[in-house]
Amino acid sequence: MRKKVTKEIYDEAIKNYYNWKSLTNAMKSYGARAINLPEGITEPICCYHNNFLWSKNEGSEDAVSSTGDKIQIKATGNYNSDLTSFGPRSEFSELHFVRLNQETDTMELYKIPIDDLAETKVNSTETFKEQQAQGRRPRLSIIDKFINPKALKPYKTIQL
């Protein structure tokens, strides 16, 4: 199912962000791990600001552009680091990254260049493409592999 993210869905995602932030901070206050930032927050926010259709249960993509391009949306709730995984059969022509700053309640949106993603090393011996070919989930840091070395800047900063 692909659907337009309406203002109502967007506002609900923002409300859910504050609920998530409250819960994750409560968990951390007594030593529990933080809760991963849910895609049910980041995907509709990214879709709304890009006019993408939110794609649920259609394929490996998270969204579809107005031109029909398949979009993958990844995110981190930790501004300074991430560990992002991709399915072994992920297919997409654009990669967008949502980087949350909990201190300022802002989200930065990045379009990540993927021309060399297939050949990107995910560990000391294997590339992204090699792990996918083995049916494995490649894991890498988008911040360390793309944003920092390429000095990428966000195309949009959203005040939540």
mmCIF file of C-alpha atoms in Angstrom:
data_model
loop_
_atom_site.group_PDB
_atom_site.id
_atom_site.type_symbol
_atom_site.label_atom_id
_atom_site.label_comp_id
_atom_site.label_asym_id
_atom_site.label_seq_id
_atom_site.Cartn_x
_atom_site.Cartn_y
_atom_site.Cartn_z
ATOM 1 C CA MET A 1 0.000 0.000 0.000
ATOM 2 C CA ARG A 2 1.342 3.409 -0.949
ATOM 3 C CA LYS A 3 -0.191 6.452 0.625
ATOM 4 C CA LYS A 4 0.222 10.182 0.757
ATOM 5 C CA VAL A 5 1.386 11.457 4.119
ATOM 6 C CA THR A 6 -1.240 14.004 5.084
ATOM 7 C CA LYS A 7 -0.793 16.850 7.565
ATOM 8 C CA GLU A 8 -2.719 14.714 10.083
ATOM 9 C CA ILE A 9 -0.304 11.772 9.686
ATOM 10 C CA TYR A 10 2.651 14.163 9.880
ATOM 11 C CA ASP A 11 1.331 15.791 13.071
ATOM 12 C CA GLU A 12 0.773 12.326 14.590
ATOM 13 C CA ALA A 13 4.383 11.370 13.763
ATOM 14 C CA ILE A 14 5.610 14.544 15.506
ATOM 15 C CA LYS A 15 3.461 13.746 18.555
ATOM 16 C CA ASN A 16 4.813 10.202 18.542
ATOM 17 C CA TYR A 17 8.360 11.561 18.434
ATOM 18 C CA TYR A 18 7.813 13.331 21.755
ATOM 19 C CA ASN A 19 6.210 10.190 23.215
ATOM 20 C CA TRP A 20 9.201 8.120 22.042
ATOM 21 C CA LYS A 21 11.667 10.690 23.419
ATOM 22 C CA SER A 22 9.975 10.661 26.816
ATOM 23 C CA LEU A 23 9.926 6.853 26.970
ATOM 24 C CA THR A 24 13.507 6.375 25.773
ATOM 25 C CA ASN A 25 14.796 8.982 28.256
ATOM 26 C CA ALA A 26 12.878 7.261 31.068
ATOM 27 C CA MET A 27 14.459 3.934 30.118
ATOM 28 C CA LYS A 28 17.959 5.437 30.002
ATOM 29 C CA SER A 29 17.465 7.111 33.407
ATOM 30 C CA TYR A 30 17.793 3.768 35.176
ATOM 31 C CA GLY A 31 20.385 2.190 32.931
ATOM 32 C CA ALA A 32 18.263 0.472 30.283
ATOM 33 C CA ARG A 33 19.145 0.784 26.606
ATOM 34 C CA ALA A 34 17.583 3.556 24.582
ATOM 35 C CA ILE A 35 14.746 2.504 22.294
ATOM 36 C CA ASN A 36 15.467 2.586 18.561
ATOM 37 C CA LEU A 37 13.860 5.486 16.733
ATOM 38 C CA PRO A 38 10.856 3.903 14.946
ATOM 39 C CA GLU A 39 10.391 4.131 11.197
ATOM 40 C CA GLY A 40 6.769 5.046 11.944
ATOM 41 C CA ILE A 41 8.158 8.423 13.007
ATOM 42 C CA THR A 42 11.009 9.021 10.562
ATOM 43 C CA GLU A 43 9.488 7.684 7.344
ATOM 44 C CA PRO A 44 6.302 9.797 7.347
ATOM 45 C CA ILE A 45 8.303 12.915 8.296
ATOM 46 C CA CYS A 46 10.745 12.343 5.422
ATOM 47 C CA CYS A 47 7.912 11.523 3.013
ATOM 48 C CA TYR A 48 5.910 14.615 3.993
ATOM 49 C CA HIS A 49 8.830 16.974 3.394
ATOM 50 C CA ASN A 50 9.709 15.362 0.038
ATOM 51 C CA ASN A 51 6.187 14.706 -1.211
ATOM 52 C CA PHE A 52 6.966 10.983 -1.430
ATOM 53 C CA LEU A 53 4.295 8.311 -1.227
ATOM 54 C CA TRP A 54 4.857 6.211 1.889
ATOM 55 C CA SER A 55 5.218 2.607 0.782
ATOM 56 C CA LYS A 56 4.077 -0.075 3.208
ATOM 57 C CA ASN A 57 4.261 -3.777 2.287
ATOM 58 C CA GLU A 58 4.807 -3.039 -1.406
ATOM 59 C CA GLY A 59 8.457 -4.002 -1.790
ATOM 60 C CA SER A 60 11.808 -3.314 -0.207
ATOM 61 C CA GLU A 61 11.432 0.448 -0.622
ATOM 62 C CA ASP A 62 10.119 2.767 2.089
ATOM 63 C CA ALA A 63 8.742 5.393 -0.278
ATOM 64 C CA VAL A 64 8.193 6.230 -3.925
ATOM 65 C CA SER A 65 8.930 9.589 -5.552
ATOM 66 C CA SER A 66 6.572 11.408 -7.899
ATOM 67 C CA THR A 67 8.646 10.019 -10.801
ATOM 68 C CA GLY A 68 8.310 6.440 -9.526
ATOM 69 C CA ASP A 69 11.825 6.117 -8.077
ATOM 70 C CA LYS A 70 12.130 3.688 -5.164
ATOM 71 C CA ILE A 71 13.351 5.426 -2.020
ATOM 72 C CA GLN A 72 15.057 3.833 0.980
ATOM 73 C CA ILE A 73 14.852 5.858 4.220
ATOM 74 C CA LYS A 74 17.294 5.178 7.052
ATOM 75 C CA ALA A 75 17.580 7.048 10.329
ATOM 76 C CA THR A 76 19.428 7.417 13.595
ATOM 77 C CA GLY A 77 18.242 8.641 16.969
ATOM 78 C CA ASN A 78 21.852 9.248 17.992
ATOM 79 C CA TYR A 79 23.190 12.340 16.250
ATOM 80 C CA ASN A 80 26.849 11.349 16.358
ATOM 81 C CA SER A 81 26.661 7.708 15.291
ATOM 82 C CA ASP A 82 24.588 5.129 13.484
ATOM 83 C CA LEU A 83 24.636 1.515 12.458
ATOM 84 C CA THR A 84 22.365 1.047 9.502
ATOM 85 C CA SER A 85 21.420 -2.303 8.018
ATOM 86 C CA PHE A 86 19.996 -3.107 4.609
ATOM 87 C CA GLY A 87 18.057 -6.161 3.556
ATOM 88 C CA PRO A 88 19.840 -8.620 1.286
ATOM 89 C CA ARG A 89 17.317 -7.894 -1.472
ATOM 90 C CA SER A 90 16.928 -4.131 -0.931
ATOM 91 C CA GLU A 91 16.314 -2.305 -4.186
ATOM 92 C CA PHE A 92 16.256 1.484 -4.363
ATOM 93 C CA SER A 93 17.416 4.336 -6.554
ATOM 94 C CA GLU A 94 17.617 6.968 -3.800
ATOM 95 C CA LEU A 95 18.794 6.772 -0.210
ATOM 96 C CA HIS A 96 17.620 9.368 2.311
ATOM 97 C CA PHE A 97 18.968 9.596 5.839
ATOM 98 C CA VAL A 98 17.193 11.141 8.823
ATOM 99 C CA ARG A 99 19.568 12.345 11.535
ATOM 100 C CA LEU A 100 17.914 13.266 14.825
ATOM 101 C CA ASN A 101 19.338 15.777 17.269
ATOM 102 C CA GLN A 102 17.430 15.126 20.505
ATOM 103 C CA GLU A 103 19.013 18.124 22.247
ATOM 104 C CA THR A 104 17.482 20.579 19.765
ATOM 105 C CA ASP A 105 14.508 18.431 18.661
ATOM 106 C CA THR A 106 15.527 18.777 15.036
ATOM 107 C CA MET A 107 15.814 16.277 12.213
ATOM 108 C CA GLU A 108 18.276 16.752 9.398
ATOM 109 C CA LEU A 109 17.427 15.148 6.066
ATOM 110 C CA TYR A 110 20.244 14.034 3.766
ATOM 111 C CA LYS A 111 20.238 12.562 0.288
ATOM 112 C CA ILE A 112 23.076 10.048 0.285
ATOM 113 C CA PRO A 113 24.917 9.443 -3.007
ATOM 114 C CA ILE A 114 24.764 5.729 -3.761
ATOM 115 C CA ASP A 115 26.910 5.444 -6.888
ATOM 116 C CA ASP A 116 29.632 3.634 -4.936
ATOM 117 C CA LEU A 117 27.437 1.970 -2.289
ATOM 118 C CA ALA A 118 27.825 -1.515 -3.791
ATOM 119 C CA GLU A 119 31.615 -1.325 -3.465
ATOM 120 C CA THR A 120 31.601 0.264 -0.001
ATOM 121 C CA LYS A 121 33.439 -1.861 2.572
ATOM 122 C CA VAL A 122 31.133 -2.989 5.389
ATOM 123 C CA ASN A 123 33.930 -4.775 7.216
ATOM 124 C CA SER A 124 37.633 -5.370 6.629
ATOM 125 C CA THR A 125 37.110 -7.973 3.906
ATOM 126 C CA GLU A 126 33.641 -7.567 2.358
ATOM 127 C CA THR A 127 31.720 -4.996 0.380
ATOM 128 C CA PHE A 128 28.044 -4.108 0.578
ATOM 129 C CA LYS A 129 27.395 -6.030 -2.654
ATOM 130 C CA GLU A 130 29.286 -9.127 -1.496
ATOM 131 C CA GLN A 131 27.257 -9.386 1.702
ATOM 132 C CA GLN A 132 23.985 -8.959 -0.197
ATOM 133 C CA ALA A 133 25.070 -11.686 -2.649
ATOM 134 C CA GLN A 134 25.494 -14.029 0.348
ATOM 135 C CA GLY A 135 21.927 -13.278 1.496
ATOM 136 C CA ARG A 136 23.222 -11.282 4.455
ATOM 137 C CA ARG A 137 22.236 -7.851 5.780
ATOM 138 C CA PRO A 138 25.053 -5.361 5.129
ATOM 139 C CA ARG A 139 25.596 -3.046 8.119
ATOM 140 C CA LEU A 140 27.457 0.236 7.961
ATOM 141 C CA SER A 141 27.535 3.745 9.354
ATOM 142 C CA ILE A 142 26.089 6.262 6.910
ATOM 143 C CA ILE A 143 27.614 9.043 9.019
ATOM 144 C CA ASP A 144 31.116 7.498 8.902
ATOM 145 C CA LYS A 145 31.020 6.201 5.313
ATOM 146 C CA PHE A 146 29.192 9.062 3.553
ATOM 147 C CA ILE A 147 28.230 12.161 5.541
ATOM 148 C CA ASN A 148 31.563 12.906 7.241
ATOM 149 C CA PRO A 149 34.029 11.883 4.493
ATOM 150 C CA LYS A 150 32.016 13.585 1.748
ATOM 151 C CA ALA A 151 31.181 16.624 3.936
ATOM 152 C CA LEU A 152 27.509 16.209 3.069
ATOM 153 C CA LYS A 153 25.118 18.871 4.297
ATOM 154 C CA PRO A 154 21.436 18.301 5.038
ATOM 155 C CA TYR A 155 19.011 19.445 2.369
ATOM 156 C CA LYS A 156 16.459 20.226 5.072
ATOM 157 C CA THR A 157 16.428 20.739 8.824
ATOM 158 C CA ILE A 158 13.082 20.239 10.509
ATOM 159 C CA GLN A 159 12.162 21.736 13.869
ATOM 160 C CA LEU A 160 9.929 19.129 15.515
#
